[in-house]
XYZ file of C-alpha atoms in Angstrom:
327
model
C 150.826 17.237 76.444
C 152.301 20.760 76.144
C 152.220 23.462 79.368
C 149.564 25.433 77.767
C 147.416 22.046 77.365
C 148.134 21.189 80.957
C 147.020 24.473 82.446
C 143.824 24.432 80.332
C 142.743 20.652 81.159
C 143.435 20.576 84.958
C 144.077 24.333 86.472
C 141.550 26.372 84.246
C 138.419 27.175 86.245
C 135.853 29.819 86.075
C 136.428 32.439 89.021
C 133.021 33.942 89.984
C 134.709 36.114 92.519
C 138.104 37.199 90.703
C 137.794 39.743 88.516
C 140.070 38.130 86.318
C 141.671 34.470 86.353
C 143.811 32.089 84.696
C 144.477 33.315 81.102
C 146.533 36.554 81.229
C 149.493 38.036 82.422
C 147.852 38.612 85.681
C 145.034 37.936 87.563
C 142.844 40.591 89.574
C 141.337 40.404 92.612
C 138.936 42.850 94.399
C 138.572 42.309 98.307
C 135.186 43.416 99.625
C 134.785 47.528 100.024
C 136.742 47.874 103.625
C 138.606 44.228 103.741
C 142.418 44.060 103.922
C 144.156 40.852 101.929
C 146.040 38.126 103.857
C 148.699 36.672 101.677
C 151.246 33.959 102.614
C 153.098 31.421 100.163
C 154.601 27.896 100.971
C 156.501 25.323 99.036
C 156.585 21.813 99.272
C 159.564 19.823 98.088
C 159.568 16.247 97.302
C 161.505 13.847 99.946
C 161.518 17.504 102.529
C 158.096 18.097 102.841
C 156.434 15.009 101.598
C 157.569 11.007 100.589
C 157.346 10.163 97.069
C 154.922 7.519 98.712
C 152.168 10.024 99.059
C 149.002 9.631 96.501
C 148.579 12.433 94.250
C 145.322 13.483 95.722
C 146.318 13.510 98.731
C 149.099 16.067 97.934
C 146.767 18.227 95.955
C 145.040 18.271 99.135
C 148.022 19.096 101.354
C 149.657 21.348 98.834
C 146.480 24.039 99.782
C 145.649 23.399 103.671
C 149.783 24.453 104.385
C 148.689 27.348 102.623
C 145.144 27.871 104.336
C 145.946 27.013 108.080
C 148.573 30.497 107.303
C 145.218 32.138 106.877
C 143.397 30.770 109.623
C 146.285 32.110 111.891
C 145.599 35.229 110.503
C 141.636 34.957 111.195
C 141.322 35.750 107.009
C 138.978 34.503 104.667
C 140.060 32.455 101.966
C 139.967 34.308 98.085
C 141.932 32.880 95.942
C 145.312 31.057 95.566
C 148.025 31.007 92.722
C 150.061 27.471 91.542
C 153.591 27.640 90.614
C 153.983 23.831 89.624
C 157.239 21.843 88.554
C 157.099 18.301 87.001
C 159.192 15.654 86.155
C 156.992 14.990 83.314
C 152.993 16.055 82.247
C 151.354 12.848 83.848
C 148.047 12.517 83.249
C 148.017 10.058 85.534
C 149.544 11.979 88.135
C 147.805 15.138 87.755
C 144.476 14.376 87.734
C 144.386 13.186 91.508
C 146.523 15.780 92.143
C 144.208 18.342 90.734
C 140.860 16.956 92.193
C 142.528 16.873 95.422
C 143.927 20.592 95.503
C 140.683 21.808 93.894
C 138.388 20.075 96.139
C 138.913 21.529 99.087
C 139.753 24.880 97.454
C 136.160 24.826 96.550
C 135.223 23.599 100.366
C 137.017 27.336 101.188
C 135.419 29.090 98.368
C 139.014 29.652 97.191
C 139.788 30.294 93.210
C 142.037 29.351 91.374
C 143.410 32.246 89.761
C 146.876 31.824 87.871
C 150.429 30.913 88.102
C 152.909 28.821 86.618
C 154.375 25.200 85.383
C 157.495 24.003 84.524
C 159.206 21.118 83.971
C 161.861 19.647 87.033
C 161.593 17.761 90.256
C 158.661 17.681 92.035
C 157.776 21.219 93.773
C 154.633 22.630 94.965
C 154.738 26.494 95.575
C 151.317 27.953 96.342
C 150.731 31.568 97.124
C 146.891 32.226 98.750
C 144.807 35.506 99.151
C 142.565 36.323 102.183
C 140.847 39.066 103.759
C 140.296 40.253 106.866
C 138.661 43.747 108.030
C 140.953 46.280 109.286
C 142.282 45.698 112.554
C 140.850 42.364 113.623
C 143.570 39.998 112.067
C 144.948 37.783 114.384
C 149.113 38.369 114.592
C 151.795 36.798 116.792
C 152.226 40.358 118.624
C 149.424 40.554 120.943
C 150.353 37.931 123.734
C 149.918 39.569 127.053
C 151.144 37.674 130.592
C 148.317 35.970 132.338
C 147.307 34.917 128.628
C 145.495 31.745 128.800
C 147.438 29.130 125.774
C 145.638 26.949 123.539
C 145.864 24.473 120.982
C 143.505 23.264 118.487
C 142.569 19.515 117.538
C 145.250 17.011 118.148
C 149.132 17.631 117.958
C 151.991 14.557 116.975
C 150.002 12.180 114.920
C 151.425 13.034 111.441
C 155.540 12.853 113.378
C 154.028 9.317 114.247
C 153.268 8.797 110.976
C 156.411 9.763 109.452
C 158.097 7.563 111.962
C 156.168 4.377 111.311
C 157.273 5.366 107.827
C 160.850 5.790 108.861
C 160.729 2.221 110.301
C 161.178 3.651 114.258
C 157.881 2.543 115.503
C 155.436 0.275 114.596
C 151.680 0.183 115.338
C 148.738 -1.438 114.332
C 147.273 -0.933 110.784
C 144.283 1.022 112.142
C 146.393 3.289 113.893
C 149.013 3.901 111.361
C 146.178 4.640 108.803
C 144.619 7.282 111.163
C 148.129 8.894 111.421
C 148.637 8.364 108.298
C 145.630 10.537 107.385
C 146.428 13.475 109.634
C 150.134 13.827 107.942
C 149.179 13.584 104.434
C 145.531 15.589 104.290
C 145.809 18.116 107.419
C 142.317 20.404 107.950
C 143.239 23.769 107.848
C 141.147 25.414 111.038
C 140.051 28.499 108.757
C 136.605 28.792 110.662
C 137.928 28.851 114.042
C 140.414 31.224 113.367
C 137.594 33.563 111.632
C 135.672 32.707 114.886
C 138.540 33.605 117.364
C 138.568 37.066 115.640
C 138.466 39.832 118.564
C 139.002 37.086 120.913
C 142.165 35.496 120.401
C 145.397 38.183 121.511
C 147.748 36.289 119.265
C 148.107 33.135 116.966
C 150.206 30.903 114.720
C 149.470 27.906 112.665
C 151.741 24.860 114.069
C 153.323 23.501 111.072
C 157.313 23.121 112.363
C 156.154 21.751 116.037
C 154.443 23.449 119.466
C 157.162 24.752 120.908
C 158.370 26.192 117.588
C 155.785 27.932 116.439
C 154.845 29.306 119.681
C 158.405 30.709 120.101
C 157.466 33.083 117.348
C 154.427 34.295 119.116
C 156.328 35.101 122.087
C 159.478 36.275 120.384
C 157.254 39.013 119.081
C 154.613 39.377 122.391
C 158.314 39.693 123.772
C 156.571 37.271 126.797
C 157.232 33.927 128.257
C 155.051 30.450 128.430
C 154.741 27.785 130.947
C 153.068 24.475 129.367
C 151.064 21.365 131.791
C 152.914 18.988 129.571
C 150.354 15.939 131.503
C 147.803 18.223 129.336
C 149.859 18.992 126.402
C 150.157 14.924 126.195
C 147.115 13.858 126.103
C 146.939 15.708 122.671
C 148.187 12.795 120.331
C 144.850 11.270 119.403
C 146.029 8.299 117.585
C 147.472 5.831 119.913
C 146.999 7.072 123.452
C 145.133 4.167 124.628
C 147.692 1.394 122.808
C 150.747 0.169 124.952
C 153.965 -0.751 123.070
C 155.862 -3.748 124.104
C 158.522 -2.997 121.925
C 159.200 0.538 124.084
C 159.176 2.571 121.157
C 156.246 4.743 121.631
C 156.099 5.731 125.620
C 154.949 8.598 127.221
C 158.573 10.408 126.508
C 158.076 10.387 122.644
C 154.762 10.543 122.963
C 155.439 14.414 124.776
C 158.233 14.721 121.785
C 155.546 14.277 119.119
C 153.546 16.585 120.217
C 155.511 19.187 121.760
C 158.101 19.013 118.561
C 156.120 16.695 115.423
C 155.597 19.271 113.116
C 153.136 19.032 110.586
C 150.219 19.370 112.500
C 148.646 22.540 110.934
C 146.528 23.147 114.004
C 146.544 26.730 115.634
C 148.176 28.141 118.743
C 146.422 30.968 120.339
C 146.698 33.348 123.213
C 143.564 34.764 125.068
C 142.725 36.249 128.367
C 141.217 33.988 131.115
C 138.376 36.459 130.952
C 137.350 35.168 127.390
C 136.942 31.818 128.039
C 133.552 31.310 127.348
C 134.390 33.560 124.298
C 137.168 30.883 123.358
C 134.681 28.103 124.099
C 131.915 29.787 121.932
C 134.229 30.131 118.929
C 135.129 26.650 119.338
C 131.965 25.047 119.257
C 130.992 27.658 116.409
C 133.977 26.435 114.343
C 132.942 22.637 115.197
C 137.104 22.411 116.221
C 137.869 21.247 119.734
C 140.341 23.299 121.911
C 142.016 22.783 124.790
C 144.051 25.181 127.358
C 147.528 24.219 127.965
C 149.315 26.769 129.337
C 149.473 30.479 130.200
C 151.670 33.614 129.048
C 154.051 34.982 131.652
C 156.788 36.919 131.814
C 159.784 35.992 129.902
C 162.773 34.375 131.975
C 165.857 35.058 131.023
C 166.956 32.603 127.757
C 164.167 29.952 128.455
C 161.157 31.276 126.599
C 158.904 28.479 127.266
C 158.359 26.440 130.865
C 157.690 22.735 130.768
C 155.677 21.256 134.129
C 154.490 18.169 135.291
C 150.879 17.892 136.815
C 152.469 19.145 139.454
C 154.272 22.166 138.406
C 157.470 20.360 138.444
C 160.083 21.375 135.849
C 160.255 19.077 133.112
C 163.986 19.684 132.113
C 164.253 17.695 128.773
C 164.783 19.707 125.923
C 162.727 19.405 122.198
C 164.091 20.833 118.742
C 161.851 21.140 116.323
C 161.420 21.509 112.424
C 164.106 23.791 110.652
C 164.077 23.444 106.656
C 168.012 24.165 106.935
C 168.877 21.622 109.647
């Protein structure tokens, strides 16, 4: 099958909402009268961002939410999204999964597929997607102010436990492993609760390289400070908190790592004063998303951004590195 076939039998869609779609040179979008677009763009790489292991649905799948969790940081509505797609080889096989997967839950988003590009070469997934958001009410990582409350969305570490029962670190039971297994390989972008947290939230950031990662951007541009209840932040990993390894393995120490450094969680982080709580809780149980208050902003102490306490308010002095794509 040539390129041209390819694009036409999987990627070719009608686009109700795009002007124009996949066919020409370009495709053109028109936001709502008053909306500003919300564009991001993410890669994934075979054997960086995902194991040659994964099924092709499941990538599809995968391949968008990166993109759309961006969004839901950003408090946009999803538009449309472009494909820039290299292949070993055209694989039927392969790419029909793949495409019911990516295109299934870009029509659970109302987000077209409007152009881009294939090629042939080793697996890698670029995506670039198109929101909007009205004027002044997108969520950025600049508004933390001290005495912030700090939350997290859903469950943090279950897809780093999946990647390590994959790595051959830990083992679990099969139950478990498949439930991790789930949250690494088809993450839920929270698009409606960051629409929902719109003029509530002072700041945000999808949590795709780990916690403490991602929240370091929010406070390197709030130019603020964090303390986290890590005997909160812990009870986050959903998968296994209730199984005891004999092995040793999995204790409350990695369990703390996973979440507070797993990566690949595409939850949000978000910033709001204690005065909106009810606000907070309101947009939660609009968005159907549970959320849960970790922390609070502060003032920034000298080289250590973010605070880790017991139940107690105890320092917790162990340190956690996250995800870098360079490291």
């Amino acid at each position: 099958m040539g390129e041209f076939d390819l694009i036409r039998r999987y990627f070719t869609r009608p686009t109700p909402r795009a002007v124009l779609g996949v066919g020409d040179d370009c495709a053109l979008l028109q936001p709502r009268p008053g909306m500003q677009l919300a564009i991001s763009s993410d890669m994934l790489v075979e054997g960086r961002h995902f194991l040659s292991t994964v099924s092709p649905a499941a990538l599809g799948h995968k391949a968008l939410a990166v993109n759309l969790s961006d969004l839901a940081a950003c408090g946009a509505q999803p538009l449309a999204f472009t494909l820039a797609l290299a292949l070993p080889r055209a694989d039927a096989a392969w790419l029909e999964p793949f495409s019911q997967g990516l295109l299934a839950l870009a029509d659970a988003h109302g987000c077209e597929l409007v152009g881009g590009d294939t090629t042939q070469g080793p697996l890698n997934i670029c995506i670039t997607v198109f929101g909007e958001v009205p004027p002044g009410q997108a969520l950025l990582r600049s508004g933390a102010q001290v005495g912030d409350d700090l939350y997290v969305s859903g469950t943090l570490g279950d897809a780093r436990l999946a990647l390590e029962v994959f790595r051959g670190t830990v083992s679990v039971p099969e139950a478990a492993f498949a439930q991790a297994r789930d949250r690494l390989e088809r993450p839920m972008p929270r698009v409606a609760l960051g629409m929902a947290l719109r003029g509530v939230a002072t700041a945000a950031a999808d949590i795709s390289d780990g916690l403490l990662g991602d929240l370091g951007h929010i406070l390197r541009a709030s130019g603020v400070g964090a303390v986290i209840d890590t005997s909160i932040a812990i009870t986050l990993i959903a998968t296994c908190v209730d199984i005891t390894y004999a092995n040793g393995l999995f204790d409350a120490e990695n369990r703390l790592a996973y979440v507070l450094a797993g990566g690949d969680d595409y939850e949000l982080v978000f910033t709001a004063p204690p005065s909106a709580r009810e606000a907070v809780a309101a947009a939660a149980a609009q968005a159907s998303t549970p959320v849960a208050r970790i922390g609070q902003i502060e003032d920034r102490v000298a080289q250590v951004p973010i605070r880790l306490v017991d139940a107690q308010g105890s320092p917790i002095l162990r340190t956690f590195a996250g995800f870098d794509h360079f490291a």
